[in-house]
Coordinates of C-alpha atoms in Angstrom, one line a residue:
M1 CA 29.2 44.8 3.0
R2 CA 28.6 45.0 -0.4
A3 CA 24.6 44.0 1.7
A4 CA 25.2 47.5 3.0
K5 CA 26.0 49.7 0.2
E6 CA 22.8 48.0 -1.9
G7 CA 20.7 48.9 1.2
I8 CA 20.0 45.5 2.4
P9 CA 20.1 46.0 6.5
V10 CA 22.7 44.1 7.7
K11 CA 22.6 42.8 11.2
K12 CA 25.7 44.1 13.7
E13 CA 26.9 41.3 16.4
K14 CA 26.2 43.7 18.6
E15 CA 23.0 42.9 17.4
K16 CA 22.4 39.4 17.4
K17 CA 20.6 37.3 19.8
K18 CA 22.7 35.2 22.6
K19 CA 20.9 31.8 22.8
R20 CA 18.9 32.2 25.9
T21 CA 20.8 29.1 29.1
R22 CA 18.6 28.2 32.0
T23 CA 19.9 28.5 35.5
A24 CA 19.2 26.1 37.7
E25 CA 16.0 28.1 39.9
E26 CA 14.0 27.7 36.1
P27 CA 11.6 24.7 35.9
E28 CA 12.9 22.5 32.4
H29 CA 8.9 23.1 31.1
A30 CA 6.9 26.0 33.0
E31 CA 4.0 26.4 33.0
P32 CA 1.7 29.0 30.9
S33 CA 1.6 32.2 33.1
G34 CA -2.3 32.8 34.1
L35 CA -2.9 28.4 35.0
P36 CA -2.7 27.5 38.9
Q37 CA 0.8 25.1 39.4
T38 CA -1.0 22.8 41.5
P39 CA 1.2 20.4 42.7
E40 CA 2.3 17.5 41.3
P41 CA 1.7 13.6 42.7
D42 CA 5.2 11.9 43.7
G43 CA 6.4 10.6 40.5
V44 CA 3.5 11.1 38.1
Q45 CA 5.6 12.9 35.4
D46 CA 8.7 10.2 36.0
S47 CA 6.1 7.2 35.9
L48 CA 4.8 8.4 32.5
E49 CA 8.3 7.5 30.2
P50 CA 8.0 4.0 31.3
L51 CA 4.3 3.7 30.9
H52 CA 5.1 4.8 27.1
R53 CA 7.1 2.6 26.9
K54 CA 5.2 -0.5 27.8
L55 CA 2.0 0.1 27.3
G56 CA 2.4 3.4 24.6
G57 CA 0.8 3.0 21.2
K58 CA -2.1 1.6 19.6
W59 CA -1.5 -1.9 19.4
K60 CA -0.9 -2.9 22.7
P61 CA -3.7 -1.8 25.1
R62 CA -6.1 -3.5 22.5
I63 CA -3.9 -6.7 22.4
L64 CA -3.9 -6.7 26.4
W65 CA -7.6 -6.5 26.6
V66 CA -8.6 -9.7 24.3
L67 CA -6.4 -11.8 26.5
R68 CA -8.4 -9.7 29.6
G69 CA -10.1 -13.2 30.4
G70 CA -6.7 -15.4 31.1
D71 CA -7.7 -18.1 28.9
S72 CA -4.2 -18.9 26.5
L73 CA -4.6 -17.8 23.1
R74 CA -2.8 -17.9 19.5
Y75 CA -1.7 -15.8 17.3
R76 CA -4.5 -16.5 15.0
E77 CA -7.5 -15.5 18.2
I78 CA -5.1 -12.7 19.0
K79 CA -4.7 -11.1 15.3
A80 CA -9.2 -11.7 15.1
G81 CA -9.6 -9.2 18.1
V82 CA -8.2 -6.8 16.8
A83 CA -9.4 -5.6 14.1
G84 CA -7.7 -4.0 11.2
I85 CA -3.9 -5.0 12.9
T86 CA -1.0 -6.2 10.4
D87 CA 1.3 -8.7 10.8
M88 CA 3.7 -7.3 11.3
M89 CA 2.8 -5.0 14.2
L90 CA 1.0 -8.4 15.8
S91 CA 4.0 -9.5 16.0
Q92 CA 6.3 -6.7 16.9
S93 CA 4.1 -5.6 19.6
L94 CA 3.5 -9.8 21.6
R95 CA 7.3 -9.2 21.7
E96 CA 7.5 -6.4 22.9
L97 CA 4.5 -6.9 25.8
S98 CA 6.3 -10.4 26.8
E99 CA 9.8 -8.6 27.1
E100 CA 8.1 -6.5 29.7
G101 CA 6.4 -9.1 31.4
L102 CA 2.9 -8.5 30.4
V103 CA 2.6 -11.0 28.2
E104 CA 3.7 -14.6 28.7
R105 CA 4.3 -17.0 25.6
R106 CA 4.6 -20.4 25.3
Q107 CA 5.9 -21.7 22.6
F108 CA 5.1 -25.8 22.6
Q109 CA 7.4 -28.5 20.6
E110 CA 5.2 -29.8 18.4
I111 CA 4.2 -30.1 15.1
P112 CA 3.3 -27.9 13.0
P113 CA 4.4 -25.8 16.0
R114 CA 2.4 -24.3 18.7
V115 CA 2.0 -20.5 20.2
E116 CA 0.0 -18.9 23.0
Y117 CA -0.1 -16.2 24.8
R118 CA -1.9 -15.8 28.3
I119 CA -1.8 -12.4 30.3
T120 CA 0.8 -12.3 33.4
S121 CA -0.6 -10.5 36.5
V122 CA 1.8 -7.8 35.0
G123 CA -0.6 -6.7 32.5
A124 CA -3.5 -7.9 33.8
G125 CA -3.0 -5.0 37.3
A126 CA -2.8 -2.4 34.0
L127 CA -6.2 -3.4 32.9
P128 CA -8.2 -1.2 35.7
G129 CA -6.5 1.8 34.3
L130 CA -6.8 0.8 30.8
E131 CA -10.9 0.2 31.5
L132 CA -11.2 4.1 33.7
L133 CA -9.0 5.3 29.9
A134 CA -12.0 3.8 27.7
K135 CA -14.4 5.0 30.0
W136 CA -12.6 8.9 30.4
I137 CA -12.3 9.3 26.4
K138 CA -16.2 7.0 26.2
N139 CA -17.8 10.2 28.2
N140 CA -15.6 13.2 27.1
F141 CA -14.9 13.4 23.8
E142 CA -17.0 10.5 21.7

């Protein structure tokens, strides 16, 4: 009450806004008003999260592109083809691509150890989409 005596306005309990909860009928992400609502193709929104997990980031699409020829490449050959990538990011990205089944990792029992990477058929299936996106970016933003 001291604030009210000093001329500082005080919100009363009745004036406080209640947090609005979303009802079941309301969409989680509504279209901004004034924009036409187009029907969404089935599953597109649901596919974006796994797409980002498997191919997201700065390096994974570039690594797949370097491996696109289908030949097995060694770590240093891949690194030479991806300008600016650090050793840490290359090894992390190769591990994740391998875990996702987009890249095959083969380790040979030799001294010195030899490891080669090759794009899988699943990874190669992503290349036409990556190429389309790259062309779209070039045509619209460069």
